[in-house]
XYZ file of C-alpha atoms in Angstrom:
654
model
C -52.797 4.902 37.921
C -53.049 1.531 37.436
C -49.852 -1.138 37.439
C -50.559 -4.847 35.130
C -48.389 -6.870 37.341
C -49.737 -9.228 39.102
C -49.528 -9.263 43.514
C -51.737 -12.365 45.132
C -48.748 -13.888 45.884
C -47.532 -11.399 47.032
C -50.187 -10.480 49.149
C -50.823 -13.546 50.599
C -47.213 -14.469 51.604
C -48.162 -10.803 53.454
C -51.233 -11.786 54.958
C -49.385 -14.976 56.241
C -47.279 -13.608 58.431
C -49.396 -10.817 59.735
C -51.389 -14.005 60.321
C -49.312 -16.282 62.088
C -48.787 -14.326 65.982
C -50.637 -11.303 65.130
C -51.597 -9.209 68.745
C -54.769 -7.981 69.548
C -55.441 -3.908 68.308
C -55.109 -3.332 72.726
C -51.672 -5.371 72.781
C -51.113 -2.852 70.534
C -51.545 0.961 70.928
C -49.308 2.672 72.689
C -49.999 5.129 75.609
C -46.935 7.632 76.531
C -46.676 10.801 75.088
C -50.820 10.682 73.540
C -52.356 14.140 72.773
C -54.830 13.878 76.686
C -57.150 16.353 74.192
C -57.150 14.049 71.765
C -60.675 11.943 73.315
C -57.965 8.616 73.505
C -58.963 6.277 71.232
C -55.581 7.021 68.619
C -52.495 8.665 70.181
C -51.746 11.483 67.495
C -54.849 12.342 67.200
C -56.021 15.296 66.699
C -53.613 15.087 64.000
C -51.347 16.906 63.293
C -50.431 18.688 65.910
C -47.733 20.686 67.129
C -48.094 18.583 70.197
C -45.723 16.111 68.315
C -43.052 19.330 67.896
C -40.516 21.313 69.134
C -38.194 23.920 69.806
C -35.345 23.792 66.999
C -33.931 26.857 66.137
C -31.492 25.141 63.574
C -34.834 24.908 61.697
C -36.750 26.667 58.858
C -39.927 26.852 60.691
C -37.993 26.400 63.847
C -40.101 24.143 65.113
C -38.557 19.758 64.371
C -41.649 17.017 64.172
C -40.711 14.790 67.558
C -41.976 11.250 67.324
C -41.265 9.053 69.681
C -41.920 5.687 68.875
C -44.430 4.798 71.394
C -47.013 7.108 70.374
C -46.221 5.861 66.466
C -48.895 3.056 65.024
C -47.964 -0.197 65.530
C -48.867 -3.108 62.985
C -50.244 -6.405 64.051
C -47.143 -7.785 64.893
C -46.869 -5.674 67.514
C -44.285 -3.269 66.113
C -43.408 0.811 66.285
C -41.792 2.591 62.962
C -38.151 4.087 64.036
C -39.177 7.618 63.928
C -35.431 9.525 62.674
C -36.775 9.864 59.045
C -40.702 11.790 60.079
C -38.184 13.432 63.046
C -36.253 14.914 60.183
C -38.632 17.383 59.408
C -39.696 20.331 60.542
C -43.286 20.455 59.787
C -46.481 18.692 58.507
C -47.612 17.953 54.946
C -48.788 21.138 52.962
C -51.683 19.018 51.976
C -52.300 17.428 55.706
C -55.490 16.122 56.218
C -56.630 17.335 59.664
C -57.980 14.118 61.394
C -59.705 14.095 64.661
C -62.764 11.856 66.748
C -66.247 13.609 68.198
C -68.151 11.144 68.961
C -71.763 10.935 67.495
C -70.824 13.946 65.167
C -73.147 14.067 62.228
C -71.562 17.002 59.502
C -74.505 17.956 57.662
C -76.638 19.030 60.810
C -73.183 20.628 62.667
C -73.121 22.458 58.394
C -69.172 21.918 57.628
C -68.900 22.697 54.504
C -69.038 19.634 52.009
C -66.179 19.463 48.591
C -69.374 20.096 47.222
C -70.087 23.726 48.415
C -66.864 24.803 49.326
C -66.902 28.469 49.497
C -69.392 27.546 52.702
C -65.978 27.014 54.184
C -65.215 30.572 54.506
C -68.500 31.326 56.429
C -68.003 33.498 59.718
C -69.983 31.012 61.014
C -68.658 27.700 59.728
C -68.954 24.810 62.662
C -64.612 24.096 61.184
C -62.264 27.228 61.296
C -59.107 26.674 59.697
C -56.940 29.917 60.191
C -53.682 30.471 58.843
C -52.330 32.058 61.728
C -48.764 33.509 59.832
C -51.738 35.917 57.840
C -54.559 35.280 59.493
C -56.474 34.850 56.424
C -59.059 32.145 56.374
C -58.445 29.335 54.505
C -61.117 27.465 52.334
C -60.971 23.357 53.211
C -64.191 20.654 53.007
C -65.255 18.315 56.168
C -66.304 14.801 55.432
C -66.815 11.551 58.066
C -64.514 8.499 57.334
C -67.282 6.453 54.712
C -64.952 3.603 54.939
C -65.463 2.804 59.237
C -68.940 2.967 60.237
C -67.649 2.085 63.785
C -65.868 5.575 65.128
C -66.216 7.771 61.582
C -63.287 10.546 62.188
C -63.360 13.513 60.926
C -61.073 14.251 58.410
C -61.064 18.046 56.584
C -59.199 18.195 53.447
C -57.327 22.255 52.572
C -58.885 22.693 49.564
C -55.498 23.997 48.004
C -52.480 23.496 49.950
C -51.422 24.971 52.656
C -48.208 26.892 52.662
C -45.087 26.000 53.423
C -43.264 26.823 56.627
C -46.951 29.163 58.069
C -48.720 27.932 61.098
C -52.269 26.597 61.933
C -55.259 26.632 63.824
C -58.075 24.158 63.786
C -61.058 25.540 65.370
C -64.227 22.695 65.882
C -67.419 24.576 67.821
C -71.513 24.631 67.464
C -71.105 20.424 66.542
C -74.173 18.190 66.984
C -74.879 14.671 66.767
C -77.460 13.636 63.278
C -80.783 13.968 65.388
C -79.690 17.881 65.966
C -77.841 17.787 69.599
C -74.981 19.531 70.975
C -72.007 17.861 71.218
C -70.235 18.319 74.159
C -66.392 19.035 74.293
C -64.503 16.225 75.829
C -63.825 17.219 79.636
C -59.476 17.009 78.459
C -60.499 19.588 75.850
C -63.145 21.668 78.171
C -60.081 21.762 80.571
C -57.441 22.857 78.808
C -59.692 25.810 76.878
C -61.344 26.847 80.723
C -59.062 28.741 83.262
C -55.815 28.700 84.264
C -54.951 25.076 85.138
C -52.705 24.267 88.227
C -48.604 23.239 87.755
C -49.283 20.275 89.288
C -52.279 19.098 86.340
C -51.516 16.675 84.133
C -53.245 19.152 81.621
C -51.020 21.572 82.943
C -48.357 21.309 79.634
C -51.536 21.104 77.548
C -52.743 24.161 78.617
C -49.783 26.050 78.235
C -48.699 24.684 75.252
C -52.493 25.327 73.681
C -52.157 29.000 75.221
C -51.125 30.738 72.138
C -53.477 29.405 69.956
C -56.438 29.958 71.904
C -55.851 32.902 71.668
C -54.985 33.745 67.893
C -58.314 32.376 67.682
C -59.674 34.687 69.858
C -58.232 37.556 68.229
C -60.513 36.493 64.972
C -63.193 35.826 66.844
C -63.407 32.389 67.634
C -64.410 32.344 71.539
C -62.674 29.322 73.124
C -65.985 29.218 74.913
C -67.407 28.208 71.911
C -65.177 25.266 70.857
C -65.593 21.696 70.966
C -61.706 21.248 70.031
C -59.161 23.128 68.916
C -55.395 22.514 68.155
C -52.305 23.822 65.697
C -49.907 23.060 63.639
C -46.732 23.837 61.372
C -46.697 23.351 57.451
C -43.329 22.520 56.679
C -40.869 24.476 55.178
C -39.552 24.715 51.814
C -36.100 23.371 52.425
C -37.753 20.965 54.981
C -39.567 19.781 51.800
C -37.816 19.362 48.469
C -34.277 19.845 50.475
C -33.347 16.597 49.459
C -33.812 15.997 46.108
C -32.682 19.716 45.710
C -29.388 19.193 47.244
C -28.812 15.823 45.106
C -29.626 17.451 42.340
C -27.641 20.133 42.989
C -24.186 17.959 44.508
C -24.983 16.390 40.692
C -25.325 19.020 38.397
C -22.584 20.647 39.902
C -19.917 17.991 38.967
C -21.669 17.154 35.307
C -21.101 20.611 35.118
C -21.618 21.936 30.941
C -21.949 18.714 29.895
C -23.690 15.886 28.865
C -24.638 12.837 31.280
C -22.679 9.915 29.963
C -24.497 7.438 27.978
C -24.511 4.203 26.189
C -26.917 2.764 24.013
C -27.438 -0.228 24.023
C -30.279 -1.251 20.921
C -31.713 0.524 17.669
C -33.946 -1.013 16.619
C -35.758 -0.471 13.049
C -39.271 -0.978 11.745
C -40.367 -1.211 8.242
C -44.239 1.407 7.841
C -45.686 -2.435 8.025
C -44.137 -2.617 10.978
C -45.049 0.214 12.604
C -47.196 3.180 10.354
C -45.692 6.118 13.522
C -42.627 4.736 15.192
C -39.543 4.138 12.928
C -36.619 3.186 15.512
C -36.576 2.731 19.219
C -33.070 2.928 20.659
C -32.342 1.587 24.432
C -29.675 2.626 26.551
C -28.009 3.934 30.300
C -27.564 6.803 31.356
C -24.373 6.940 34.338
C -26.046 8.781 37.396
C -24.870 10.419 40.816
C -26.068 7.393 42.989
C -27.137 9.206 46.597
C -28.147 5.692 48.195
C -27.476 3.472 50.161
C -27.397 0.038 47.743
C -25.380 -0.790 45.351
C -26.787 -0.299 41.763
C -29.677 1.292 43.972
C -31.692 -2.047 44.897
C -35.396 -1.720 45.787
C -35.035 -1.117 49.450
C -32.520 1.958 49.319
C -32.702 5.258 51.175
C -30.830 8.504 51.335
C -27.483 8.153 52.130
C -26.646 11.223 55.054
C -23.614 13.036 56.698
C -24.135 13.056 60.455
C -26.208 16.701 59.960
C -28.455 14.811 58.218
C -27.340 16.054 54.638
C -28.314 13.402 51.702
C -24.098 12.400 50.553
C -23.279 10.526 47.701
C -23.458 6.630 47.438
C -19.763 4.328 48.294
C -21.159 2.570 45.368
C -20.272 5.780 43.265
C -23.195 5.688 40.266
C -26.614 4.135 39.397
C -27.194 3.470 35.566
C -30.675 4.754 34.710
C -32.327 3.167 31.872
C -33.788 4.383 28.856
C -36.784 3.431 25.978
C -36.609 6.578 23.293
C -39.173 6.328 20.823
C -38.311 7.922 17.416
C -41.347 9.359 15.030
C -40.768 8.737 11.027
C -40.945 12.419 10.254
C -38.010 12.806 13.000
C -35.910 11.482 9.029
C -37.535 14.645 7.286
C -37.194 17.251 10.060
C -36.146 16.867 13.799
C -38.323 15.652 16.177
C -39.209 17.702 19.373
C -37.010 15.839 22.440
C -39.621 15.788 25.333
C -39.523 13.473 28.529
C -42.555 10.692 28.690
C -43.453 9.718 33.205
C -44.740 5.531 33.069
C -48.039 4.841 35.682
C -48.661 3.043 38.853
C -45.603 1.016 39.165
C -44.621 0.354 35.775
C -41.771 0.996 33.507
C -40.032 2.328 30.917
C -41.656 0.206 28.574
C -44.611 2.179 29.098
C -43.280 4.958 26.117
C -44.186 2.535 23.940
C -47.526 2.511 24.489
C -50.264 3.545 21.239
C -51.347 7.053 22.870
C -46.910 7.748 23.486
C -46.172 6.459 19.969
C -49.679 8.087 18.574
C -48.515 11.428 20.006
C -44.825 11.723 18.653
C -46.462 10.673 14.741
C -48.735 13.338 15.280
C -46.551 15.980 16.227
C -42.867 15.387 15.739
C -41.964 14.569 19.393
C -39.124 11.516 20.519
C -40.104 10.578 23.695
C -37.559 8.466 26.277
C -38.750 6.613 29.773
C -36.736 6.224 32.076
C -38.360 4.243 34.884
C -39.821 5.991 38.123
C -37.343 4.181 40.793
C -39.076 4.262 44.069
C -42.342 3.589 41.935
C -41.752 1.309 39.402
C -42.234 -2.274 38.608
C -39.199 -3.562 40.705
C -40.477 -1.871 43.883
C -43.867 -3.700 44.243
C -42.652 -5.830 47.525
C -40.327 -3.356 48.561
C -44.211 -0.608 48.703
C -46.124 -4.366 50.093
C -43.556 -5.020 52.833
C -43.953 -0.703 53.656
C -47.555 -1.684 53.977
C -47.362 -4.402 56.088
C -44.898 -1.975 58.455
C -44.796 1.683 57.588
C -41.613 2.024 59.576
C -39.879 -0.003 56.134
C -41.640 3.423 54.631
C -38.389 5.248 53.738
C -37.169 4.302 51.129
C -39.854 4.723 48.593
C -39.645 8.367 48.869
C -35.815 8.575 49.157
C -35.596 5.917 46.613
C -38.232 7.868 44.491
C -36.393 10.976 44.763
C -32.644 9.822 42.585
C -35.223 8.527 39.964
C -36.722 12.124 39.939
C -32.994 12.676 39.094
C -32.430 10.200 36.780
C -35.091 11.578 35.273
C -33.705 14.828 34.944
C -30.691 13.135 33.512
C -32.556 11.652 30.809
C -33.644 14.473 29.744
C -30.067 16.499 30.179
C -28.578 13.548 27.483
C -31.727 13.923 25.282
C -31.800 17.693 24.742
C -27.695 18.540 24.842
C -26.004 18.433 21.258
C -23.305 16.330 22.934
C -26.235 13.436 24.013
C -27.711 11.423 22.336
C -27.285 12.909 19.409
C -24.070 12.361 19.682
C -25.345 8.875 18.639
C -24.931 7.019 15.977
C -28.653 5.921 16.841
C -30.230 9.778 17.144
C -28.994 9.903 13.409
C -30.243 9.552 10.431
C -27.752 7.948 7.548
C -26.245 10.744 6.246
C -25.921 12.332 9.679
C -28.380 14.458 10.741
C -30.336 14.216 14.018
C -33.036 12.868 14.815
C -33.892 15.338 17.571
C -33.716 18.974 17.435
C -31.896 19.740 21.016
C -32.514 23.826 19.719
C -36.154 23.273 21.846
C -36.379 23.093 24.845
C -36.958 19.907 26.993
C -40.403 19.225 27.653
C -42.707 16.164 29.932
C -45.517 14.796 28.991
C -46.343 11.978 32.032
C -49.635 9.500 32.552
C -51.080 9.273 35.739
C -48.515 8.404 37.897
C -46.762 9.924 35.469
C -48.569 13.221 36.566
C -48.762 12.587 40.223
C -44.679 12.559 40.084
C -44.472 14.744 37.108
C -44.704 17.431 39.196
C -41.958 17.328 41.425
C -39.758 17.081 38.239
C -40.551 20.042 36.830
C -40.235 21.534 39.948
C -37.112 20.044 40.642
C -36.071 19.970 37.496
C -33.958 23.179 35.290
C -33.810 21.927 32.317
C -38.252 21.337 31.708
C -40.184 24.510 32.291
C -43.564 23.071 30.616
C -45.242 19.925 30.634
C -48.300 18.130 30.797
C -49.468 16.283 33.622
C -52.018 14.104 32.498
C -55.440 12.448 34.417
C -53.160 13.682 37.149
C -53.617 14.346 41.172
C -51.602 14.938 43.883
C -50.887 13.700 47.845
C -51.324 10.296 47.548
C -53.388 11.107 51.059
C -55.887 12.475 49.593
C -55.893 9.795 46.472
C -55.444 6.258 48.354
C -59.115 5.963 49.440
C -60.767 7.828 46.732
C -58.921 5.294 44.346
C -59.913 1.919 42.606
C -56.047 0.605 42.565
C -55.994 0.882 46.053
C -58.194 -2.185 46.800
C -55.365 -4.517 46.174
C -52.838 -2.893 47.943
C -55.639 -1.907 50.759
C -55.952 -5.562 51.398
C -52.145 -5.518 53.819
C -53.094 -2.301 54.641
C -56.175 -4.022 56.120
C -53.852 -6.775 57.396
C -50.638 -5.373 59.281
C -53.386 -1.711 60.451
C -57.359 -3.415 61.218
C -57.757 -0.562 63.487
C -59.356 1.890 60.040
C -59.158 4.623 62.138
C -55.285 4.125 62.754
C -54.948 3.692 58.253
C -56.051 7.144 58.336
C -53.580 8.275 60.657
C -50.524 5.671 58.234
C -52.039 7.471 55.889
C -51.016 10.939 57.044
C -48.397 9.819 58.391
C -47.200 8.423 54.968
C -48.051 10.974 53.129
C -45.728 13.189 55.698
C -42.825 11.249 53.993
C -44.386 11.436 50.747
C -44.321 14.929 49.831
C -40.118 14.770 49.277
C -40.403 12.277 46.487
C -43.818 13.798 44.645
C -45.638 16.863 43.658
C -47.501 17.600 46.763
C -44.618 18.771 48.421
C -43.428 20.889 45.710
C -46.748 22.578 44.255
C -46.646 25.686 45.778
C -43.494 26.094 43.671
C -44.301 25.800 40.293
C -46.268 28.733 39.503
C -42.870 30.131 37.498
C -43.901 27.028 34.950
C -46.310 26.041 32.359
C -48.427 23.491 33.247
C -51.597 21.676 31.348
C -53.219 19.165 33.481
C -55.757 17.159 31.431
C -58.786 15.511 33.850
C -61.036 12.981 33.125
C -64.643 13.620 34.268
C -65.477 10.344 36.768
C -61.586 8.516 36.703
C -61.609 5.385 39.050
C -58.026 5.512 39.503
C -56.952 8.872 40.002
C -59.107 11.471 41.995
C -60.989 14.613 40.440
C -60.981 16.124 44.302
C -57.612 15.674 43.599
C -56.435 17.609 40.764
C -59.095 20.589 42.221
C -57.568 21.355 44.731
C -53.481 20.712 42.694
C -54.712 23.360 40.404
C -55.978 25.713 43.232
C -52.053 24.687 45.003
C -50.268 26.017 41.521
C -52.650 28.890 40.214
C -54.100 26.702 37.288
C -57.028 28.376 34.776
C -59.674 26.186 34.419
C -61.242 26.882 30.572
C -64.828 26.626 30.408
C -66.949 25.545 29.772
C -65.467 22.254 31.634
C -68.547 20.422 32.060
C -72.138 20.133 30.079
C -75.196 20.895 32.274
C -76.015 18.610 35.246
C -72.854 16.650 34.613
C -71.517 17.736 37.885
C -72.312 17.701 41.766
C -75.181 20.505 42.542
C -72.834 23.295 43.926
C -70.003 24.868 42.293
C -67.727 22.556 41.088
C -64.930 24.003 40.818
C -65.071 26.886 43.365
C -61.596 28.603 43.615
C -60.288 27.563 40.052
C -60.480 31.300 37.978
C -61.458 30.479 34.548
C -59.690 30.857 31.498
C -59.270 33.200 28.204
C -58.485 31.329 25.076
C -55.422 31.348 23.720
C -54.703 31.372 27.350
C -50.791 31.571 28.021
C -49.957 29.864 31.011
C -51.124 26.420 33.808
C -53.915 25.063 32.908
C -56.976 22.113 33.283
C -58.851 20.935 30.625
C -62.152 17.660 31.910
C -62.109 15.728 29.193
C -65.754 13.762 29.201
C -66.652 10.614 28.744
C -69.661 9.809 29.734
C -68.762 8.584 33.021
C -71.459 8.907 36.256
C -70.176 12.261 38.538
C -67.220 10.583 41.696
C -68.527 9.938 45.339
C -68.590 12.711 47.481
C -67.250 10.476 49.689
C -63.806 9.084 50.405
C -64.334 6.107 48.379
C -63.306 5.076 45.139
C -66.429 4.271 41.532
C -65.922 1.489 40.720
C -67.947 -0.322 38.174
C -70.890 -1.417 37.613
C -71.742 1.232 39.504
C -70.282 4.175 38.263
C -69.711 2.583 34.541
C -66.536 1.890 32.922
C -63.245 3.733 34.501
C -62.250 6.836 31.424
C -58.564 7.169 32.862
C -57.297 5.893 29.454
C -59.501 8.898 27.898
C -57.762 11.776 26.936
C -54.642 10.613 26.012
C -56.266 8.286 23.577
C -58.563 11.311 21.808
C -56.904 13.617 18.886
C -58.200 16.532 20.331
C -56.800 16.438 23.726
C -53.117 15.466 22.190
C -53.659 18.435 19.359
C -53.971 20.188 22.659
C -51.212 19.119 24.791
C -48.709 19.286 21.242
C -49.777 23.224 21.141
C -48.967 23.183 24.417
C -45.713 21.381 24.468
C -44.570 24.062 22.198
C -45.748 26.913 22.237
C -47.117 27.733 25.647
C -50.428 27.920 24.240
C -53.476 26.246 25.709
C -55.903 26.391 22.777
C -59.786 25.985 21.582
C -60.228 22.113 20.487
C -63.850 21.441 21.645
C -65.236 24.336 19.579
C -66.598 26.232 22.079
C -67.464 23.807 24.381
C -66.690 21.045 26.880
C -63.731 18.331 26.166
C -65.124 15.153 25.558
C -63.469 11.938 24.947
C -64.523 9.236 23.829
C -63.888 5.979 24.987
C -60.267 4.348 24.590
């Protein structure tokens, strides 16, 4: 996931602006509209909650997020974000981390299910109950204390697989204990709300009335209100609420395109001798013209989607954007036309990553022409916007909304690559005697690494052309990933300055995820079941947390290639709970774990870093010839084959 760009100067500038006039945390704290059962330490707790939604018969869920600017977290300058972008949602993220503050709570003494024993979360007496009120199903999860906040130690409850789009969930906490094993009493406000009916003029009457159906649902499933320490409910955004912006611009753009290839221009052709490059014979650069739906000319960083009065994305006043591309054509293509493949680059990088050694090796060894475009919204040019958004989350919509244009750009580049009147109509994609270098009778496939995998799942779910993809060293849900990524330390400096309270930071990360869902795999994972996806995971990855990949595998229904790890390499208990094993060869989605000998990652919400957790294995799977052979077989046949001789897969250090 790592970006190679330098950040210190921008971080220093943000720091200077925030510290110059920063008020105290207390002065920045908003009080109006706070949930009275949350304990009073942070306005939006517990989170997510239907206390912060309103009925709306015009949405697919019948509800709409209804944040007031007073309840959203203020930064160190006292700025509260405009809630408009959040209030378009008809529910919360399907990957929401549930956040609550229970003073003195000890999850071990309380018997909560840790990440190493997720199955325990479904025990009848589990102290945390997640109930799908739509179906009556208990939902698997793990619980932990925020290890980044030793002072207030928020409780974080993570779904072990994503919640279902549009469903209503009820959360119950019961039998909570402190480190000494003593029972913890519920806070006074919740005790009143969960108790006998309050008078209409009681300050807590409205909260009791709103929560009563959830308490009745719990009681109907054997969880008595009198046993509760805290309970609340929330609605997950609908499929249209999560994916509607992207599908709207996709459908409009492709409808205008019809059966034609997108317009493209070749701007550069470089031929290499075998001495210059034994693997790649030709590099081609150019641009593809794509309809723009962004507010700024050329879709510049900081753009958001242009919207009509009903909030639906509309075409930009500036017409089009140019998606810059770079393609690597292997030597074998001059003998036999190559397979068309899109490549997805890493964290805040660029299309130039398609020229990396491992990508060239994959192209040369297995006959792929890889083309890449920048993931605009999460590309190198967006770094200043990302930093500014961490300083003021009101600026954050520019990241996922520009990312959706970036996903559309990738679809158009892919269409141009795979269309017979697309790239192959240019002399740059033909031999001297006119034969095409790319076989456009073969289906377009995708291979991405790190951020290329995290965003790639959204691309694959939304693209009408891609049915088979490899997501390398992948995961999903930045709200889960960031605390666990060694990459985030550089960006965390800005977050610490702008939102210095660590409990507030957890709320901020989940608010960001609610918008991020529209531009990364987390919002689309429930709809990847009809695609074939191979997930390659680096065990102990320092940059993309293994737990995020596990949640993704459970959500998309990927099978686990076993044995996944050698004895003694994983946690004490079942490390891949809920992921069914695959019998090879396997036709369908799967997850393969590649072990380079790096220590197992921490079980807390902290990143594995050197030297305590050894060297970072993040680049190892893509650098393995065996892994590339497995990827190539999957992309061309849809089958996951055994390349590890029936043993756990290992990848030598890159």
